[in-house]
PDB file of C-alpha atoms and ligand atoms in Angstrom:
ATOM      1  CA  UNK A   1     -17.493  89.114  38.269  1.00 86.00           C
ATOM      2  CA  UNK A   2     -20.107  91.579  39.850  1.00 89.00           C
ATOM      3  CA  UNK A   3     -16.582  94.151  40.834  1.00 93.00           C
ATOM      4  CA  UNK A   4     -16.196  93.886  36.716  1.00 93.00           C
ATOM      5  CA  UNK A   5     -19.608  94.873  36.003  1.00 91.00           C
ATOM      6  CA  UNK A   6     -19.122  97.937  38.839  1.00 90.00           C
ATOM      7  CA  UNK A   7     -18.835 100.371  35.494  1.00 87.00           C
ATOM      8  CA  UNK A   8     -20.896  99.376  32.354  1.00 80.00           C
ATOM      9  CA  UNK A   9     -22.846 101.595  29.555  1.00 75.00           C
ATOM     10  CA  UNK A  10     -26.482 100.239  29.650  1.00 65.00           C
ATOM     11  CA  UNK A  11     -27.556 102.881  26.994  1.00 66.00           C
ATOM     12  CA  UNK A  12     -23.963 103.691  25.833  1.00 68.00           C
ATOM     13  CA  UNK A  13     -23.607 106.352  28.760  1.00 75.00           C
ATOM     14  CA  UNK A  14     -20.732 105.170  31.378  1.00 80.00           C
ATOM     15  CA  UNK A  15     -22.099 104.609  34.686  1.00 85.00           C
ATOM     16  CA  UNK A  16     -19.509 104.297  37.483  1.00 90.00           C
ATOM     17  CA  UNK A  17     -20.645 102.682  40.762  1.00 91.00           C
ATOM     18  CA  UNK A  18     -17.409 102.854  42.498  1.00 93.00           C
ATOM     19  CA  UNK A  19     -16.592 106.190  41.973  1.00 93.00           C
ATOM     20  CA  UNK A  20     -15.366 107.502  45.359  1.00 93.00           C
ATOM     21  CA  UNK A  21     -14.547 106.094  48.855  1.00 94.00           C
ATOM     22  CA  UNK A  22     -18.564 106.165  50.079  1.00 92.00           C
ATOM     23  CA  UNK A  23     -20.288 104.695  46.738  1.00 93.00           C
ATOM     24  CA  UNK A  24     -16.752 101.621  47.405  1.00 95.00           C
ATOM     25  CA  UNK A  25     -18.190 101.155  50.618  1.00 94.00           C
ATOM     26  CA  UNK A  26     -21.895 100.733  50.002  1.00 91.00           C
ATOM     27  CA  UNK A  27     -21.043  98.531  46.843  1.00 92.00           C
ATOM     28  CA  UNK A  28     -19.463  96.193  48.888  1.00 93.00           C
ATOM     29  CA  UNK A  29     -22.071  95.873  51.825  1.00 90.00           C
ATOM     30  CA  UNK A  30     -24.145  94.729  48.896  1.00 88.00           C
ATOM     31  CA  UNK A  31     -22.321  92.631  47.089  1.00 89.00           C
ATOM     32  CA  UNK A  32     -22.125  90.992  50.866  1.00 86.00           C
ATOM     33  CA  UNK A  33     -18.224  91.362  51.036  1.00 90.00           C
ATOM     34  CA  UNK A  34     -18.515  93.853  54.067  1.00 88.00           C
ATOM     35  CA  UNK A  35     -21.235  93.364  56.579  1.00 83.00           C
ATOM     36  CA  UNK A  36     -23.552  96.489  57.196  1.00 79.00           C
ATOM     37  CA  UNK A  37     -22.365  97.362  60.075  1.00 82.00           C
ATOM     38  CA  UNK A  38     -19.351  97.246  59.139  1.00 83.00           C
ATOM     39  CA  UNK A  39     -19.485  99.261  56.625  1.00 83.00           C
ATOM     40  CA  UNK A  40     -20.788 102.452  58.516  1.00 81.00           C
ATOM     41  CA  UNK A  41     -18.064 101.639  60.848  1.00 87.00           C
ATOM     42  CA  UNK A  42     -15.683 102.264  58.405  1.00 87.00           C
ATOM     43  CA  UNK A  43     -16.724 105.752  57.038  1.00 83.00           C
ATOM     44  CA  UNK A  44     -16.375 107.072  60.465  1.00 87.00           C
ATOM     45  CA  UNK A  45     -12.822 105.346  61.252  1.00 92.00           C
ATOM     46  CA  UNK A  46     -11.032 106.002  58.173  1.00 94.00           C
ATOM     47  CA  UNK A  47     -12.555 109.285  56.946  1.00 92.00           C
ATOM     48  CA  UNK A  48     -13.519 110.636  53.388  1.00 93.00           C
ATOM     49  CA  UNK A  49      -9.967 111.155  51.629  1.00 95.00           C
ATOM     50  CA  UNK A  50      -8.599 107.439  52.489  1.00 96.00           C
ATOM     51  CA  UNK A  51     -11.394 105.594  51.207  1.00 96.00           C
ATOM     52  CA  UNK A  52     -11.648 107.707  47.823  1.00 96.00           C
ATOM     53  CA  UNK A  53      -7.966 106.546  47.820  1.00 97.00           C
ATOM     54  CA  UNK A  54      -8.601 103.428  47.963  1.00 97.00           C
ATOM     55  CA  UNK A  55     -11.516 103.821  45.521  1.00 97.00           C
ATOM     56  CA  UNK A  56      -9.833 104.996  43.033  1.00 97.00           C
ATOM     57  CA  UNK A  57      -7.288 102.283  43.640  1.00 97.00           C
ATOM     58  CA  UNK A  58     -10.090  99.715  42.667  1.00 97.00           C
ATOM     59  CA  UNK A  59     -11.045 100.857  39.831  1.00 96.00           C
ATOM     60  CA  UNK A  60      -7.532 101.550  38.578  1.00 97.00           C
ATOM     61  CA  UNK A  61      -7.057  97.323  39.573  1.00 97.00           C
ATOM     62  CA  UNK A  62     -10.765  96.675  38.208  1.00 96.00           C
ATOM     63  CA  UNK A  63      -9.406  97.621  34.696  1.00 95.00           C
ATOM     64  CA  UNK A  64      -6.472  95.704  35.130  1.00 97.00           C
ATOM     65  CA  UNK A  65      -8.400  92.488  36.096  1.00 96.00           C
ATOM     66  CA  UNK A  66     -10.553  92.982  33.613  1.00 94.00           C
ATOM     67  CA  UNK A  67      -7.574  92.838  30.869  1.00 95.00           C
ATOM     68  CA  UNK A  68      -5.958  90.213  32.396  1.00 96.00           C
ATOM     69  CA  UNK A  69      -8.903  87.902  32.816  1.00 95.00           C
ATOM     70  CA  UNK A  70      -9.800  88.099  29.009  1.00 93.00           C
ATOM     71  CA  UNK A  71      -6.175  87.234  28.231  1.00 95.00           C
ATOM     72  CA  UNK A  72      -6.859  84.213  30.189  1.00 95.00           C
ATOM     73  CA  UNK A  73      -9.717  83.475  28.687  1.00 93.00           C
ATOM     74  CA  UNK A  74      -8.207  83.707  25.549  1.00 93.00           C
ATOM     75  CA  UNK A  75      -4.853  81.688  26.504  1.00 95.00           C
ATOM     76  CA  UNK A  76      -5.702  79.737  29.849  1.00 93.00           C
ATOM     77  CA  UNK A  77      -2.078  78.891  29.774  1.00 92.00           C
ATOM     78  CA  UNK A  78      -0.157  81.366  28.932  1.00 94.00           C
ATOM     79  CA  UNK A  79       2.401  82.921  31.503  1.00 96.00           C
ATOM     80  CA  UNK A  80       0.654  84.789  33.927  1.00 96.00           C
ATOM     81  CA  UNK A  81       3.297  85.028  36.780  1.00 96.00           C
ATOM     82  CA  UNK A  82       3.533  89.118  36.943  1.00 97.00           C
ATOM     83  CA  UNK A  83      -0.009  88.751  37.335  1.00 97.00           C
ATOM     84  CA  UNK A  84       0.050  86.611  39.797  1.00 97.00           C
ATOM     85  CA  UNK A  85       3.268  88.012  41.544  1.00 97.00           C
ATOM     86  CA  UNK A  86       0.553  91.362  41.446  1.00 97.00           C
ATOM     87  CA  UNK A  87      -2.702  89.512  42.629  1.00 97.00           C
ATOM     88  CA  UNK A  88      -0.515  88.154  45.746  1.00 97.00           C
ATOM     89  CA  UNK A  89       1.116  91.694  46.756  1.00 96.00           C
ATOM     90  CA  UNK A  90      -2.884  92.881  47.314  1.00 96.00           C
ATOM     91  CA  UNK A  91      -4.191  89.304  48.744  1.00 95.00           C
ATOM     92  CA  UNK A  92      -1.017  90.096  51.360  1.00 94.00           C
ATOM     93  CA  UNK A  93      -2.371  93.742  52.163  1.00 94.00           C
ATOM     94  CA  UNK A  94      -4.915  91.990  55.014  1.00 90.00           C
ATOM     95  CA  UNK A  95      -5.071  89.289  57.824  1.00 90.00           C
ATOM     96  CA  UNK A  96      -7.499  86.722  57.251  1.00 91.00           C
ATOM     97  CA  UNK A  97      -9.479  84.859  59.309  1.00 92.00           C
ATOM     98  CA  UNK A  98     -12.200  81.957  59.444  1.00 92.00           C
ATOM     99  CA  UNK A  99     -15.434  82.354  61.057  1.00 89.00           C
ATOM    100  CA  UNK A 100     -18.128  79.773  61.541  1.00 93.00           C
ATOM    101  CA  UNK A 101     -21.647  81.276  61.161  1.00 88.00           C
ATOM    102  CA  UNK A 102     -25.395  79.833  60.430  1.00 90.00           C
ATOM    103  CA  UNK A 103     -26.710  81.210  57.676  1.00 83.00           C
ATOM    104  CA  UNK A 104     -30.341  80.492  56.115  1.00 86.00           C
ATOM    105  CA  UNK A 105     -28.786  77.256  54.890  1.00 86.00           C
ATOM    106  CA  UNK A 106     -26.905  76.185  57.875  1.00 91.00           C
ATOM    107  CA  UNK A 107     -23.680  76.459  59.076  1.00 93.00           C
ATOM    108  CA  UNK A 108     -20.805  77.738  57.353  1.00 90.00           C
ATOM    109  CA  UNK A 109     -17.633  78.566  57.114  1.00 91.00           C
ATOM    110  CA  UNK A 110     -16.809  82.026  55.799  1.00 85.00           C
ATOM    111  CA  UNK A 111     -13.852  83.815  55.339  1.00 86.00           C
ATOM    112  CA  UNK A 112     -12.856  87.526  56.582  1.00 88.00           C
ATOM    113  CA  UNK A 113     -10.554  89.946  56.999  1.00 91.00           C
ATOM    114  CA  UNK A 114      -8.938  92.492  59.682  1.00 90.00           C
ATOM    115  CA  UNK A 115      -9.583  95.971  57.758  1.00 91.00           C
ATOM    116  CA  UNK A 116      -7.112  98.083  59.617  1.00 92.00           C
ATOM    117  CA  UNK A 117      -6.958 101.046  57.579  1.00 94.00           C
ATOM    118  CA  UNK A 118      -8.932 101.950  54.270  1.00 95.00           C
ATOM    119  CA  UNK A 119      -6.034 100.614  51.991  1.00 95.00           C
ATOM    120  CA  UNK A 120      -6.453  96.611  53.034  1.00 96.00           C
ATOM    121  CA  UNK A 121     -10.268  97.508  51.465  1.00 96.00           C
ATOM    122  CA  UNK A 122      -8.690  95.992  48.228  1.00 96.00           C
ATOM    123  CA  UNK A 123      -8.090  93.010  49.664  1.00 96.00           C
ATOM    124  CA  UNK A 124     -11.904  92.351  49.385  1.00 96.00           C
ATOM    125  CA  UNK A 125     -12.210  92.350  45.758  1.00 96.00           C
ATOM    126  CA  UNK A 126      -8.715  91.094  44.937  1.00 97.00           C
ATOM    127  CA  UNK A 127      -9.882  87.888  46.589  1.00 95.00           C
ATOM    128  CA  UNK A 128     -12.430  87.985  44.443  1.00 95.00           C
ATOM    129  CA  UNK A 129     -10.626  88.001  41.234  1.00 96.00           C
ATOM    130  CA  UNK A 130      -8.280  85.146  42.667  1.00 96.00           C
ATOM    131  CA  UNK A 131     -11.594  83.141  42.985  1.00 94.00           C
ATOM    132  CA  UNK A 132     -12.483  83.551  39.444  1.00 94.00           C
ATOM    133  CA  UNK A 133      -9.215  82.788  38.068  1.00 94.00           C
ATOM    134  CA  UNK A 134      -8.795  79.424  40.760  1.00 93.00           C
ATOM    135  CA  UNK A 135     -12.343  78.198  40.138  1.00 93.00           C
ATOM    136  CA  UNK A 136     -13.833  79.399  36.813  1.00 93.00           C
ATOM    137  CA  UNK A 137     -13.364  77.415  33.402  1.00 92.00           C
ATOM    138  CA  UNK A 138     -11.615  80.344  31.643  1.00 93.00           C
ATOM    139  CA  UNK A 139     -14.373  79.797  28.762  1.00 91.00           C
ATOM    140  CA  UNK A 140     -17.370  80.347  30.495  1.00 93.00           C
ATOM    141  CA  UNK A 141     -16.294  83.913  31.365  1.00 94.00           C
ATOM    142  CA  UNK A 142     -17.486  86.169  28.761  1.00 92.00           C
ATOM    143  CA  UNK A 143     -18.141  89.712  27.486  1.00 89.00           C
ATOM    144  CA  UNK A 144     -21.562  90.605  26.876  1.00 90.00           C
ATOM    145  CA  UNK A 145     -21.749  90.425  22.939  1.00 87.00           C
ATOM    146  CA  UNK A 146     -24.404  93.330  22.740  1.00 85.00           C
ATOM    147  CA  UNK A 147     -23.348  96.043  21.314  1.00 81.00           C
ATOM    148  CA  UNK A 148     -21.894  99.243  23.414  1.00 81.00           C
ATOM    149  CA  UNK A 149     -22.348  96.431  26.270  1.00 85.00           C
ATOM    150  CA  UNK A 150     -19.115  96.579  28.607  1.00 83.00           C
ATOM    151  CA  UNK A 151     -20.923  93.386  31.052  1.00 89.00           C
ATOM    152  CA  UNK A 152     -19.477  90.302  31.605  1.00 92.00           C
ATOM    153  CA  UNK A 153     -20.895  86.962  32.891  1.00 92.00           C
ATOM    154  CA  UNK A 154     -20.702  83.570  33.676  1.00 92.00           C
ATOM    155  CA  UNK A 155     -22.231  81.309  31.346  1.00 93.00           C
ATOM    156  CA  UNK A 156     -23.660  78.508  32.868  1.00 91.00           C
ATOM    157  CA  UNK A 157     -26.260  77.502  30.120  1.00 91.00           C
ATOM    158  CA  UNK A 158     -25.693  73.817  29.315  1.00 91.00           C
ATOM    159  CA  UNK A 159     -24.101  74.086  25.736  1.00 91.00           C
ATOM    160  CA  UNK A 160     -22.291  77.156  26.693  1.00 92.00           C
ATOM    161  CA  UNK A 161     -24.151  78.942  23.936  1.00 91.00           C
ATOM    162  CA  UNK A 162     -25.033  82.155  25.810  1.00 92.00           C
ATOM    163  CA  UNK A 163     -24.288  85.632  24.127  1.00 91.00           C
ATOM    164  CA  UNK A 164     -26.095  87.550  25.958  1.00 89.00           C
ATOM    165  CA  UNK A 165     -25.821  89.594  29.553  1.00 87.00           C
ATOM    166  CA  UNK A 166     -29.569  89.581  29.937  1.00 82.00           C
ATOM    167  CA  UNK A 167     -31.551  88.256  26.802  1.00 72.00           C
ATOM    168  CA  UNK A 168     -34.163  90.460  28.167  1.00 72.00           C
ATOM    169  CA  UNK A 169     -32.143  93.706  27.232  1.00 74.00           C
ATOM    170  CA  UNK A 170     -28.880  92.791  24.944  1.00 83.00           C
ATOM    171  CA  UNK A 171     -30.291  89.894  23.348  1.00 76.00           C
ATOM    172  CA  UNK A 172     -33.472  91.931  22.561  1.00 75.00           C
ATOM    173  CA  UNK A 173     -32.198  94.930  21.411  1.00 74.00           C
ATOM    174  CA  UNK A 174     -29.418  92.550  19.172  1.00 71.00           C
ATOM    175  CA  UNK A 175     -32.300  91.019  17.315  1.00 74.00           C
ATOM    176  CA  UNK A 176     -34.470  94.232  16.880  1.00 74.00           C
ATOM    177  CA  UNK A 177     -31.292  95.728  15.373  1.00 74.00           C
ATOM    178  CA  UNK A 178     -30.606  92.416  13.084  1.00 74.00           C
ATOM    179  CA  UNK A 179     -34.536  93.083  12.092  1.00 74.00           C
ATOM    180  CA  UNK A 180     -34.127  96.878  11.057  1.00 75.00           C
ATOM    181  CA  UNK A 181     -31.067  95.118   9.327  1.00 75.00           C
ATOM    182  CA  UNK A 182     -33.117  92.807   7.499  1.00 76.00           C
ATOM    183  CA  UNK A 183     -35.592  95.464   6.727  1.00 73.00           C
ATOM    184  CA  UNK A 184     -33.252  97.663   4.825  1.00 72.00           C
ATOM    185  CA  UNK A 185     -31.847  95.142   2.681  1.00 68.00           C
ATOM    186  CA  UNK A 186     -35.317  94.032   1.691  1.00 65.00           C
ATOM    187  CA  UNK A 187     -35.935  97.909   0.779  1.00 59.00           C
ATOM    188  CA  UNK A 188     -32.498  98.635  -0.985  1.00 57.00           C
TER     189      UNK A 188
HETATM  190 ZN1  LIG B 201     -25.154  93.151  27.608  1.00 71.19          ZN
END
């Protein structure tokens, strides 16, 4: 969900946080799907012009993901298998492997992957779109109903009422707008 929300319009302006190889990188050191070191490893080993390829790949399969996962929401079982037979040809781009590793809640089991040249980077966020479609109820993913708002979100309010990416900033500026709404028809 977060690689979705890597280009949104807070105040209708496009902001694009993938938008070459280096800006890639960094985004996924801290989403925590490339370790830090890692991550500086990787500018130096695959250079500039490979990882704005593969950059520019993700965004190009960020827009796709997006479209497919809100036909899913909309028909959970409809025929995905091009999708699928797509998702698979990226999830096949890297090795995986399992490492055990204590983390601030114990020990765990965490997957990762051999990145042998800037390319299998995909393979990072591709597993996360499997994940969504595999473990997500198709409708608790939703699109930010603010308007301009590109965000989406996982809403895990008990009736499954939320609207809203933040109520702080969509759901505020929603009801200010439904106000001066309210305010001219009480004029006219
Ligand atoms: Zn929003």
């Amino acid at each position: 969900m977060d690689f979705l929300n890597t280009s949104f319009s807070p105040q209708g302006e496009p902001i694009e946080m993938i938008g070459e190889g280096q800006s890639f990188v960094a985004w996924l050191g801290s989403a925590g799907l490339l370790e830090a070191s890692a991550a500086s490893k990787l500018k130096r080993r695959f250079g500039a012009e490979a990882l704005d390829a593969v950059a520019t790949e993700a965004r190009k399969f960020r827009e796709w993901a997006g479209n497919w996962i809100a036909r899913w929401r909309d028909a959970p079982n409809g025929d995905y298998e091009a999708e699928l037979r797509r998702l698979n040809r990226l999830l096949e781009r890297a090795k995986g492997y399992r490492e055990a590793v204590v983390t601030k809640d114990g020990m765990q089991l965490i997957e990762r992957f051999h990145i042998d040249s800037a390319d299998e980077l995909i393979v990072l966020v591709a597993v996360q779109i499997a994940l969504l479609i595999a473990t997500e109820q198709p409708a608790l993913v939703k699109h930010c109903a603010g308007t301009g708002c590109t965000l989406w979100f996982l809403d895990r309010t008990k009736g499954h009422g939320r609207l809203f990416c933040s109520a702080a900033v969509c759901g505020n500026r929603a009801k200010v707008a439904a106000f001066r709404e309210r305010q001219r028809s009480n004029v006219d």
